[in-house]
Amino acid sequence: MTVKNNIRSPLRVLVVCLGNICRSPAAQGILEADISARGLNICVDSAGTAAYHQGNPPDKRSVNELALRGIDIQALRARQVQSADFESFDWVLAMDKSNLSNLLSLCPTSLKGKVRLFSDFIENPVNEDVDDPYYGAVNGFAHMADHLASLSQQFLDYIESNP
């Protein structure tokens, strides 16, 4: 968190997948729930590297899976990453290596350190992707949500231990 005029401003986190309708809105919802439970001052948004679904709500399968976990993401709308995002967010977290590569190609050199894989914060990072469930079976959304829930906890543990 940054301090401006003795007032703590929220840490800003952007989670990113390809179309911003499955993984990144789910990650946003899970992170927001975990942040609230921990009482942290963190603001989360989500975006996609592509504009395929711009303005659309999250995939119903993501909405349904998160609803089973008590998290409502229905109001979110897909948007594409903008160049200003690299300046305005403290962390830009990609769901997979392909989106990480896309983000790094868009990001100014001086800001590349804030662009990481979401899985970089696990105890023994291994460049682990969050699988895209879009073209798979419904159970892929449960697996995705479980994975995101684990990554969310580990990312927030990292944030709390590295103020």
Tab-separated table of N, CA and C in Angstrom:
chain	number	residue	atom	x	y	z
A	1	MET	N	0.828	-1.176	0.000
A	1	MET	CA	0.000	0.000	0.000
A	1	MET	C	0.873	1.239	0.000
A	2	THR	N	0.456	2.202	-0.720
A	2	THR	CA	1.217	3.437	-0.777
A	2	THR	C	0.673	4.422	0.243
A	3	VAL	N	1.535	5.302	0.697
A	3	VAL	CA	1.131	6.323	1.658
A	3	VAL	C	1.267	7.679	0.984
A	4	LYS	N	0.158	8.405	0.945
A	4	LYS	CA	0.149	9.742	0.371
A	4	LYS	C	-0.404	10.686	1.430
A	5	ASN	N	0.383	11.683	1.808
A	5	ASN	CA	-0.047	12.662	2.817
A	5	ASN	C	-0.560	11.976	4.083
A	6	ASN	N	0.185	10.962	4.545
A	6	ASN	CA	-0.154	10.214	5.754
A	6	ASN	C	-1.472	9.454	5.662
A	7	ILE	N	-2.022	9.300	4.463
A	7	ILE	CA	-3.248	8.534	4.266
A	7	ILE	C	-2.890	7.323	3.420
A	8	ARG	N	-3.217	6.148	3.928
A	8	ARG	CA	-2.927	4.928	3.177
A	8	ARG	C	-3.922	4.785	2.039
A	9	SER	N	-3.411	4.709	0.835
A	9	SER	CA	-4.288	4.448	-0.298
A	9	SER	C	-4.300	2.944	-0.534
A	10	PRO	N	-5.372	2.448	-1.101
A	10	PRO	CA	-5.422	0.993	-1.286
A	10	PRO	C	-4.384	0.510	-2.284
A	11	LEU	N	-3.891	-0.680	-2.022
A	11	LEU	CA	-3.072	-1.390	-2.987
A	11	LEU	C	-4.010	-1.734	-4.140
A	12	ARG	N	-3.542	-1.576	-5.367
A	12	ARG	CA	-4.407	-1.828	-6.533
A	12	ARG	C	-3.873	-3.023	-7.307
A	13	VAL	N	-4.765	-4.008	-7.532
A	13	VAL	CA	-4.402	-5.258	-8.189
A	13	VAL	C	-5.314	-5.480	-9.394
A	14	LEU	N	-4.710	-5.787	-10.539
A	14	LEU	CA	-5.452	-6.123	-11.744
A	14	LEU	C	-5.159	-7.577	-12.083
A	15	VAL	N	-6.216	-8.397	-12.203
A	15	VAL	CA	-6.061	-9.793	-12.606
A	15	VAL	C	-6.504	-9.913	-14.066
A	16	VAL	N	-5.707	-10.670	-14.853
A	16	VAL	CA	-5.892	-10.656	-16.305
A	16	VAL	C	-5.886	-12.065	-16.898
A	17	CYS	N	-6.892	-12.310	-17.754
A	17	CYS	CA	-6.904	-13.521	-18.580
A	17	CYS	C	-7.093	-13.087	-20.028
A	18	LEU	N	-7.538	-13.967	-20.888
A	18	LEU	CA	-7.657	-13.623	-22.304
A	18	LEU	C	-8.887	-12.757	-22.588
A	19	GLY	N	-10.084	-13.250	-22.265
A	19	GLY	CA	-11.310	-12.536	-22.632
A	19	GLY	C	-12.016	-11.838	-21.494
A	20	ASN	N	-11.564	-12.039	-20.262
A	20	ASN	CA	-12.138	-11.411	-19.074
A	20	ASN	C	-13.587	-11.834	-18.832
A	21	ILE	N	-13.869	-13.148	-19.079
A	21	ILE	CA	-15.211	-13.632	-18.748
A	21	ILE	C	-15.193	-14.897	-17.886
A	22	CYS	N	-14.061	-15.568	-17.758
A	22	CYS	CA	-13.998	-16.795	-16.952
A	22	CYS	C	-13.053	-16.638	-15.761
A	23	ARG	N	-11.747	-16.700	-16.043
A	23	ARG	CA	-10.759	-16.749	-14.974
A	23	ARG	C	-10.586	-15.428	-14.235
A	24	SER	N	-10.387	-14.337	-14.962
A	24	SER	CA	-10.079	-13.083	-14.251
A	24	SER	C	-11.268	-12.522	-13.468
A	25	PRO	N	-12.530	-12.598	-13.948
A	25	PRO	CA	-13.601	-12.141	-13.070
A	25	PRO	C	-13.772	-13.060	-11.853
A	26	ALA	N	-13.521	-14.360	-12.055
A	26	ALA	CA	-13.570	-15.279	-10.912
A	26	ALA	C	-12.463	-14.944	-9.915
A	27	ALA	N	-11.271	-14.664	-10.433
A	27	ALA	CA	-10.158	-14.280	-9.557
A	27	ALA	C	-10.488	-12.986	-8.818
A	28	GLN	N	-11.098	-12.025	-9.514
A	28	GLN	CA	-11.478	-10.773	-8.869
A	28	GLN	C	-12.453	-11.030	-7.724
A	29	GLY	N	-13.490	-11.824	-7.992
A	29	GLY	CA	-14.475	-12.113	-6.954
A	29	GLY	C	-13.881	-12.830	-5.757
A	30	ILE	N	-13.036	-13.819	-6.010
A	30	ILE	CA	-12.405	-14.583	-4.930
A	30	ILE	C	-11.457	-13.686	-4.138
A	31	LEU	N	-10.635	-12.909	-4.832
A	31	LEU	CA	-9.728	-11.987	-4.129
A	31	LEU	C	-10.511	-10.996	-3.279
A	32	GLU	N	-11.566	-10.416	-3.827
A	32	GLU	CA	-12.352	-9.436	-3.068
A	32	GLU	C	-12.955	-10.060	-1.814
A	33	ALA	N	-13.442	-11.300	-1.915
A	33	ALA	CA	-13.992	-11.985	-0.745
A	33	ALA	C	-12.904	-12.233	0.299
A	34	ASP	N	-11.737	-12.678	-0.152
A	34	ASP	CA	-10.630	-12.948	0.774
A	34	ASP	C	-10.092	-11.654	1.394
A	35	ILE	N	-10.040	-10.598	0.615
A	35	ILE	CA	-9.586	-9.291	1.113
A	35	ILE	C	-10.534	-8.787	2.181
A	36	SER	N	-11.819	-8.914	1.933
A	36	SER	CA	-12.831	-8.496	2.907
A	36	SER	C	-12.712	-9.304	4.196
A	37	ALA	N	-12.533	-10.621	4.051
A	37	ALA	CA	-12.408	-11.489	5.226
A	37	ALA	C	-11.179	-11.144	6.064
A	38	ARG	N	-10.119	-10.667	5.417
A	38	ARG	CA	-8.883	-10.317	6.123
A	38	ARG	C	-8.854	-8.850	6.552
A	39	GLY	N	-9.811	-8.063	6.089
A	39	GLY	CA	-9.848	-6.645	6.449
A	39	GLY	C	-8.721	-5.839	5.829
A	40	LEU	N	-8.324	-6.199	4.616
A	40	LEU	CA	-7.215	-5.508	3.954
A	40	LEU	C	-7.710	-4.336	3.105
A	41	ASN	N	-6.809	-3.404	2.843
A	41	ASN	CA	-7.110	-2.229	2.022
A	41	ASN	C	-6.532	-2.454	0.624
A	42	ILE	N	-7.250	-3.261	-0.160
A	42	ILE	CA	-6.813	-3.613	-1.504
A	42	ILE	C	-8.006	-3.492	-2.443
A	43	CYS	N	-7.779	-2.865	-3.573
A	43	CYS	CA	-8.787	-2.702	-4.623
A	43	CYS	C	-8.430	-3.629	-5.775
A	44	VAL	N	-9.403	-4.399	-6.270
A	44	VAL	CA	-9.156	-5.374	-7.326
A	44	VAL	C	-10.025	-5.058	-8.540
A	45	ASP	N	-9.460	-5.236	-9.716
A	45	ASP	CA	-10.195	-5.139	-10.969
A	45	ASP	C	-9.721	-6.292	-11.845
A	46	SER	N	-10.430	-6.516	-12.943
A	46	SER	CA	-10.029	-7.561	-13.876
A	46	SER	C	-10.147	-7.046	-15.303
A	47	ALA	N	-9.395	-7.688	-16.192
A	47	ALA	CA	-9.392	-7.304	-17.600
A	47	ALA	C	-8.912	-8.483	-18.429
A	48	GLY	N	-9.033	-8.335	-19.736
A	48	GLY	CA	-8.555	-9.343	-20.666
A	48	GLY	C	-7.532	-8.737	-21.608
A	49	THR	N	-6.660	-9.573	-22.136
A	49	THR	CA	-5.697	-9.068	-23.114
A	49	THR	C	-6.347	-8.903	-24.482
A	50	ALA	N	-7.481	-9.564	-24.710
A	50	ALA	CA	-8.215	-9.447	-25.975
A	50	ALA	C	-9.565	-8.785	-25.713
A	51	ALA	N	-10.152	-8.224	-26.755
A	51	ALA	CA	-11.430	-7.510	-26.630
A	51	ALA	C	-12.614	-8.360	-27.092
A	52	TYR	N	-12.449	-9.672	-27.112
A	52	TYR	CA	-13.489	-10.563	-27.622
A	52	TYR	C	-14.854	-10.351	-26.963
A	53	HIS	N	-14.867	-10.121	-25.678
A	53	HIS	CA	-16.123	-10.090	-24.926
A	53	HIS	C	-16.380	-8.748	-24.253
A	54	GLN	N	-15.730	-7.717	-24.713
A	54	GLN	CA	-15.802	-6.403	-24.074
A	54	GLN	C	-17.262	-6.000	-23.803
A	55	GLY	N	-17.530	-5.613	-22.549
A	55	GLY	CA	-18.867	-5.189	-22.140
A	55	GLY	C	-19.791	-6.311	-21.718
A	56	ASN	N	-19.377	-7.565	-21.923
A	56	ASN	CA	-20.220	-8.710	-21.568
A	56	ASN	C	-20.036	-9.096	-20.105
A	57	PRO	N	-21.068	-9.725	-19.530
A	57	PRO	CA	-20.933	-10.240	-18.158
A	57	PRO	C	-20.043	-11.486	-18.152
A	58	PRO	N	-19.639	-11.919	-16.974
A	58	PRO	CA	-18.853	-13.155	-16.894
A	58	PRO	C	-19.641	-14.354	-17.427
A	59	ASP	N	-18.920	-15.362	-17.868
A	59	ASP	CA	-19.511	-16.617	-18.322
A	59	ASP	C	-20.424	-17.161	-17.212
A	60	LYS	N	-21.591	-17.623	-17.595
A	60	LYS	CA	-22.560	-18.125	-16.598
A	60	LYS	C	-21.990	-19.263	-15.758
A	61	ARG	N	-21.084	-20.041	-16.337
A	61	ARG	CA	-20.495	-21.138	-15.571
A	61	ARG	C	-19.581	-20.615	-14.462
A	62	SER	N	-18.871	-19.514	-14.718
A	62	SER	CA	-18.076	-18.876	-13.656
A	62	SER	C	-19.001	-18.268	-12.607
A	63	VAL	N	-20.041	-17.584	-13.076
A	63	VAL	CA	-21.013	-16.971	-12.162
A	63	VAL	C	-21.617	-18.040	-11.251
A	64	ASN	N	-22.046	-19.158	-11.843
A	64	ASN	CA	-22.679	-20.224	-11.060
A	64	ASN	C	-21.716	-20.862	-10.066
A	65	GLU	N	-20.481	-21.115	-10.496
A	65	GLU	CA	-19.498	-21.745	-9.600
A	65	GLU	C	-19.186	-20.840	-8.415
A	66	LEU	N	-19.016	-19.554	-8.679
A	66	LEU	CA	-18.717	-18.646	-7.569
A	66	LEU	C	-19.936	-18.438	-6.677
A	67	ALA	N	-21.132	-18.467	-7.240
A	67	ALA	CA	-22.351	-18.353	-6.429
A	67	ALA	C	-22.433	-19.507	-5.426
A	68	LEU	N	-21.995	-20.697	-5.843
A	68	LEU	CA	-21.960	-21.840	-4.929
A	68	LEU	C	-21.036	-21.585	-3.744
A	69	ARG	N	-20.098	-20.671	-3.916
A	69	ARG	CA	-19.125	-20.326	-2.874
A	69	ARG	C	-19.495	-19.028	-2.155
A	70	GLY	N	-20.695	-18.518	-2.454
A	70	GLY	CA	-21.166	-17.303	-1.796
A	70	GLY	C	-20.591	-16.016	-2.363
A	71	ILE	N	-20.112	-16.049	-3.597
A	71	ILE	CA	-19.492	-14.881	-4.223
A	71	ILE	C	-20.290	-14.505	-5.471
A	72	ASP	N	-20.713	-13.252	-5.556
A	72	ASP	CA	-21.522	-12.767	-6.665
A	72	ASP	C	-20.676	-11.911	-7.604
A	73	ILE	N	-20.497	-12.387	-8.831
A	73	ILE	CA	-19.716	-11.631	-9.818
A	73	ILE	C	-20.574	-11.201	-11.012
A	74	GLN	N	-21.887	-11.304	-10.878
A	74	GLN	CA	-22.789	-11.022	-12.004
A	74	GLN	C	-22.676	-9.597	-12.538
A	75	ALA	N	-22.359	-8.646	-11.687
A	75	ALA	CA	-22.326	-7.235	-12.103
A	75	ALA	C	-21.058	-6.862	-12.876
A	76	LEU	N	-20.038	-7.716	-12.850
A	76	LEU	CA	-18.793	-7.400	-13.550
A	76	LEU	C	-19.017	-7.403	-15.054
A	77	ARG	N	-18.224	-6.610	-15.757
A	77	ARG	CA	-18.280	-6.550	-17.220
A	77	ARG	C	-16.867	-6.632	-17.776
A	78	ALA	N	-16.739	-7.380	-18.867
A	78	ALA	CA	-15.430	-7.581	-19.482
A	78	ALA	C	-14.903	-6.276	-20.071
A	79	ARG	N	-13.598	-6.118	-19.919
A	79	ARG	CA	-12.909	-4.990	-20.533
A	79	ARG	C	-11.523	-5.450	-20.953
A	80	GLN	N	-10.935	-4.699	-21.856
A	80	GLN	CA	-9.587	-5.013	-22.323
A	80	GLN	C	-8.569	-4.195	-21.531
A	81	VAL	N	-7.405	-4.775	-21.313
A	81	VAL	CA	-6.307	-4.075	-20.653
A	81	VAL	C	-5.993	-2.801	-21.442
A	82	GLN	N	-5.783	-1.716	-20.722
A	82	GLN	CA	-5.412	-0.434	-21.320
A	82	GLN	C	-3.984	-0.094	-20.907
A	83	SER	N	-3.312	0.714	-21.691
A	83	SER	CA	-1.940	1.088	-21.351
A	83	SER	C	-1.873	1.792	-19.998
A	84	ALA	N	-2.894	2.546	-19.639
A	84	ALA	CA	-2.913	3.247	-18.353
A	84	ALA	C	-2.943	2.292	-17.167
A	85	ASP	N	-3.405	1.047	-17.385
A	85	ASP	CA	-3.470	0.072	-16.291
A	85	ASP	C	-2.093	-0.205	-15.692
A	86	PHE	N	-1.066	-0.183	-16.518
A	86	PHE	CA	0.276	-0.482	-16.012
A	86	PHE	C	0.763	0.594	-15.046
A	87	GLU	N	0.296	1.781	-15.232
A	87	GLU	CA	0.654	2.893	-14.341
A	87	GLU	C	-0.221	2.896	-13.087
A	88	SER	N	-1.499	2.621	-13.244
A	88	SER	CA	-2.425	2.808	-12.126
A	88	SER	C	-2.545	1.615	-11.178
A	89	PHE	N	-2.067	0.441	-11.592
A	89	PHE	CA	-2.139	-0.730	-10.710
A	89	PHE	C	-0.758	-1.052	-10.151
A	90	ASP	N	-0.736	-1.507	-8.893
A	90	ASP	CA	0.506	-1.906	-8.232
A	90	ASP	C	0.959	-3.298	-8.679
A	91	TRP	N	-0.011	-4.161	-8.968
A	91	TRP	CA	0.248	-5.510	-9.443
A	91	TRP	C	-0.661	-5.786	-10.629
A	92	VAL	N	-0.114	-6.382	-11.681
A	92	VAL	CA	-0.886	-6.855	-12.834
A	92	VAL	C	-0.578	-8.341	-12.928
A	93	LEU	N	-1.578	-9.164	-12.607
A	93	LEU	CA	-1.364	-10.598	-12.441
A	93	LEU	C	-2.034	-11.392	-13.553
A	94	ALA	N	-1.227	-12.082	-14.346
A	94	ALA	CA	-1.718	-12.878	-15.467
A	94	ALA	C	-2.096	-14.278	-15.009
A	95	MET	N	-3.132	-14.817	-15.643
A	95	MET	CA	-3.593	-16.164	-15.308
A	95	MET	C	-2.736	-17.256	-15.944
A	96	ASP	N	-2.019	-16.912	-17.016
A	96	ASP	CA	-1.189	-17.927	-17.678
A	96	ASP	C	-0.019	-17.262	-18.394
A	97	LYS	N	0.896	-18.109	-18.843
A	97	LYS	CA	2.122	-17.606	-19.479
A	97	LYS	C	1.844	-16.876	-20.792
A	98	SER	N	0.841	-17.299	-21.532
A	98	SER	CA	0.512	-16.632	-22.794
A	98	SER	C	0.055	-15.195	-22.538
A	99	ASN	N	-0.838	-15.013	-21.576
A	99	ASN	CA	-1.292	-13.657	-21.246
A	99	ASN	C	-0.182	-12.850	-20.593
A	100	LEU	N	0.673	-13.499	-19.825
A	100	LEU	CA	1.831	-12.806	-19.251
A	100	LEU	C	2.702	-12.246	-20.374
A	101	SER	N	2.959	-13.045	-21.385
A	101	SER	CA	3.770	-12.598	-22.515
A	101	SER	C	3.109	-11.406	-23.219
A	102	ASN	N	1.801	-11.491	-23.424
A	102	ASN	CA	1.073	-10.372	-24.039
A	102	ASN	C	1.173	-9.110	-23.196
A	103	LEU	N	0.997	-9.251	-21.895
A	103	LEU	CA	1.076	-8.093	-20.999
A	103	LEU	C	2.466	-7.471	-21.019
A	104	LEU	N	3.489	-8.316	-20.961
A	104	LEU	CA	4.857	-7.792	-20.961
A	104	LEU	C	5.191	-7.067	-22.257
A	105	SER	N	4.599	-7.508	-23.366
A	105	SER	CA	4.852	-6.832	-24.639
A	105	SER	C	4.166	-5.465	-24.700
A	106	LEU	N	3.121	-5.274	-23.915
A	106	LEU	CA	2.397	-3.996	-23.876
A	106	LEU	C	2.936	-3.039	-22.823
A	107	CYS	N	3.602	-3.585	-21.830
A	107	CYS	CA	4.010	-2.821	-20.650
A	107	CYS	C	5.295	-2.033	-20.889
A	108	PRO	N	5.321	-0.772	-20.444
A	108	PRO	CA	6.577	-0.010	-20.509
A	108	PRO	C	7.668	-0.723	-19.694
A	109	THR	N	8.874	-0.675	-20.179
A	109	THR	CA	9.997	-1.369	-19.549
A	109	THR	C	10.131	-1.045	-18.069
A	110	SER	N	9.947	0.198	-17.705
A	110	SER	CA	10.137	0.613	-16.312
A	110	SER	C	9.086	0.029	-15.364
A	111	LEU	N	7.991	-0.512	-15.893
A	111	LEU	CA	6.904	-1.025	-15.048
A	111	LEU	C	6.763	-2.540	-15.104
A	112	LYS	N	7.626	-3.222	-15.845
A	112	LYS	CA	7.500	-4.669	-16.040
A	112	LYS	C	7.581	-5.463	-14.735
A	113	GLY	N	8.207	-4.928	-13.701
A	113	GLY	CA	8.335	-5.633	-12.432
A	113	GLY	C	7.022	-5.874	-11.722
A	114	LYS	N	5.992	-5.123	-12.060
A	114	LYS	CA	4.693	-5.318	-11.421
A	114	LYS	C	3.816	-6.307	-12.167
A	115	VAL	N	4.284	-6.795	-13.325
A	115	VAL	CA	3.534	-7.751	-14.142
A	115	VAL	C	4.062	-9.152	-13.843
A	116	ARG	N	3.203	-9.992	-13.304
A	116	ARG	CA	3.625	-11.327	-12.872
A	116	ARG	C	2.529	-12.350	-13.149
A	117	LEU	N	2.901	-13.620	-13.086
A	117	LEU	CA	1.901	-14.684	-13.069
A	117	LEU	C	1.242	-14.692	-11.699
A	118	PHE	N	-0.039	-14.965	-11.643
A	118	PHE	CA	-0.734	-15.052	-10.364
A	118	PHE	C	-0.098	-16.140	-9.495
A	119	SER	N	0.414	-17.184	-10.134
A	119	SER	CA	1.013	-18.298	-9.393
A	119	SER	C	2.426	-18.012	-8.899
A	120	ASP	N	2.987	-16.852	-9.206
A	120	ASP	CA	4.341	-16.524	-8.749
A	120	ASP	C	4.446	-16.396	-7.227
A	121	PHE	N	3.341	-16.337	-6.548
A	121	PHE	CA	3.356	-16.078	-5.113
A	121	PHE	C	3.158	-17.332	-4.278
A	122	ILE	N	3.121	-18.496	-4.936
A	122	ILE	CA	3.029	-19.737	-4.178
A	122	ILE	C	4.404	-20.056	-3.615
A	123	GLU	N	4.455	-20.960	-2.660
A	123	GLU	CA	5.704	-21.226	-1.944
A	123	GLU	C	6.849	-21.633	-2.864
A	124	ASN	N	6.593	-22.518	-3.800
A	124	ASN	CA	7.619	-22.944	-4.762
A	124	ASN	C	7.094	-22.700	-6.165
A	125	PRO	N	7.182	-21.455	-6.658
A	125	PRO	CA	6.596	-21.148	-7.958
A	125	PRO	C	7.233	-21.953	-9.091
A	126	VAL	N	6.356	-22.431	-9.977
A	126	VAL	CA	6.818	-23.251	-11.095
A	126	VAL	C	6.193	-22.779	-12.412
A	127	ASN	N	5.916	-21.481	-12.525
A	127	ASN	CA	5.272	-20.943	-13.732
A	127	ASN	C	3.980	-21.676	-14.049
A	128	GLU	N	3.165	-21.823	-13.034
A	128	GLU	CA	1.923	-22.578	-13.114
A	128	GLU	C	0.802	-21.732	-13.716
A	129	ASP	N	0.147	-22.251	-14.754
A	129	ASP	CA	-0.993	-21.576	-15.358
A	129	ASP	C	-2.279	-21.911	-14.618
A	130	VAL	N	-3.223	-20.971	-14.620
A	130	VAL	CA	-4.597	-21.259	-14.221
A	130	VAL	C	-5.273	-21.703	-15.513
A	131	ASP	N	-5.678	-22.962	-15.560
A	131	ASP	CA	-6.271	-23.506	-16.783
A	131	ASP	C	-7.531	-22.751	-17.168
A	132	ASP	N	-7.694	-22.524	-18.469
A	132	ASP	CA	-8.870	-21.847	-19.005
A	132	ASP	C	-9.976	-22.889	-19.188
A	133	PRO	N	-11.087	-22.763	-18.456
A	133	PRO	CA	-12.147	-23.767	-18.545
A	133	PRO	C	-13.157	-23.513	-19.671
A	134	TYR	N	-12.989	-22.451	-20.434
A	134	TYR	CA	-14.002	-21.984	-21.377
A	134	TYR	C	-14.506	-23.069	-22.332
A	135	TYR	N	-13.602	-23.837	-22.921
A	135	TYR	CA	-14.013	-24.845	-23.905
A	135	TYR	C	-14.193	-26.241	-23.300
A	136	GLY	N	-14.072	-26.347	-21.991
A	136	GLY	CA	-14.167	-27.653	-21.341
A	136	GLY	C	-15.512	-27.894	-20.677
A	137	ALA	N	-15.547	-28.930	-19.887
A	137	ALA	CA	-16.755	-29.315	-19.155
A	137	ALA	C	-16.966	-28.398	-17.957
A	138	VAL	N	-18.160	-28.437	-17.412
A	138	VAL	CA	-18.527	-27.583	-16.280
A	138	VAL	C	-17.616	-27.815	-15.076
A	139	ASN	N	-17.162	-29.053	-14.860
A	139	ASN	CA	-16.300	-29.308	-13.699
A	139	ASN	C	-14.974	-28.566	-13.791
A	140	GLY	N	-14.599	-28.119	-14.992
A	140	GLY	CA	-13.395	-27.309	-15.141
A	140	GLY	C	-13.502	-25.982	-14.405
A	141	PHE	N	-14.727	-25.488	-14.243
A	141	PHE	CA	-14.938	-24.227	-13.524
A	141	PHE	C	-14.749	-24.411	-12.018
A	142	ALA	N	-15.117	-25.576	-11.502
A	142	ALA	CA	-14.870	-25.874	-10.088
A	142	ALA	C	-13.372	-25.991	-9.837
A	143	HIS	N	-12.677	-26.677	-10.734
A	143	HIS	CA	-11.218	-26.811	-10.605
A	143	HIS	C	-10.559	-25.433	-10.661
A	144	MET	N	-10.998	-24.586	-11.625
A	144	MET	CA	-10.468	-23.224	-11.754
A	144	MET	C	-10.684	-22.441	-10.460
A	145	ALA	N	-11.895	-22.509	-9.913
A	145	ALA	CA	-12.204	-21.746	-8.701
A	145	ALA	C	-11.386	-22.240	-7.514
A	146	ASP	N	-11.204	-23.555	-7.403
A	146	ASP	CA	-10.354	-24.102	-6.325
A	146	ASP	C	-8.926	-23.580	-6.462
A	147	HIS	N	-8.408	-23.602	-7.696
A	147	HIS	CA	-7.048	-23.140	-7.951
A	147	HIS	C	-6.922	-21.650	-7.611
A	148	LEU	N	-7.888	-20.858	-8.068
A	148	LEU	CA	-7.857	-19.419	-7.790
A	148	LEU	C	-7.957	-19.129	-6.296
A	149	ALA	N	-8.762	-19.911	-5.584
A	149	ALA	CA	-8.901	-19.711	-4.137
A	149	ALA	C	-7.564	-19.944	-3.436
A	150	SER	N	-6.849	-20.970	-3.859
A	150	SER	CA	-5.531	-21.248	-3.284
A	150	SER	C	-4.547	-20.131	-3.621
A	151	LEU	N	-4.527	-19.704	-4.884
A	151	LEU	CA	-3.610	-18.636	-5.295
A	151	LEU	C	-3.938	-17.322	-4.594
A	152	SER	N	-5.211	-17.047	-4.400
A	152	SER	CA	-5.621	-15.826	-3.714
A	152	SER	C	-5.064	-15.787	-2.294
A	153	GLN	N	-5.215	-16.876	-1.575
A	153	GLN	CA	-4.715	-16.935	-0.195
A	153	GLN	C	-3.199	-16.734	-0.156
A	154	GLN	N	-2.507	-17.366	-1.075
A	154	GLN	CA	-1.043	-17.268	-1.076
A	154	GLN	C	-0.563	-15.882	-1.503
A	155	PHE	N	-1.265	-15.278	-2.455
A	155	PHE	CA	-0.919	-13.910	-2.849
A	155	PHE	C	-1.137	-12.957	-1.669
A	156	LEU	N	-2.256	-13.089	-0.986
A	156	LEU	CA	-2.532	-12.196	0.152
A	156	LEU	C	-1.581	-12.458	1.308
A	157	ASP	N	-1.186	-13.715	1.518
A	157	ASP	CA	-0.146	-14.001	2.522
A	157	ASP	C	1.132	-13.258	2.167
A	158	TYR	N	1.500	-13.275	0.884
A	158	TYR	CA	2.699	-12.575	0.424
A	158	TYR	C	2.567	-11.077	0.685
A	159	ILE	N	1.438	-10.503	0.336
A	159	ILE	CA	1.205	-9.067	0.518
A	159	ILE	C	1.299	-8.696	2.005
A	160	GLU	N	0.697	-9.513	2.855
A	160	GLU	CA	0.726	-9.207	4.293
A	160	GLU	C	2.123	-9.358	4.891
A	161	SER	N	2.932	-10.250	4.343
A	161	SER	CA	4.272	-10.446	4.892
A	161	SER	C	5.327	-9.562	4.230
A	162	ASN	N	4.948	-8.815	3.195
A	162	ASN	CA	5.860	-7.906	2.495
A	162	ASN	C	5.193	-6.547	2.314
A	163	PRO	N	4.980	-5.833	3.417
A	163	PRO	CA	4.241	-4.548	3.318
A	163	PRO	C	4.968	-3.500	2.501
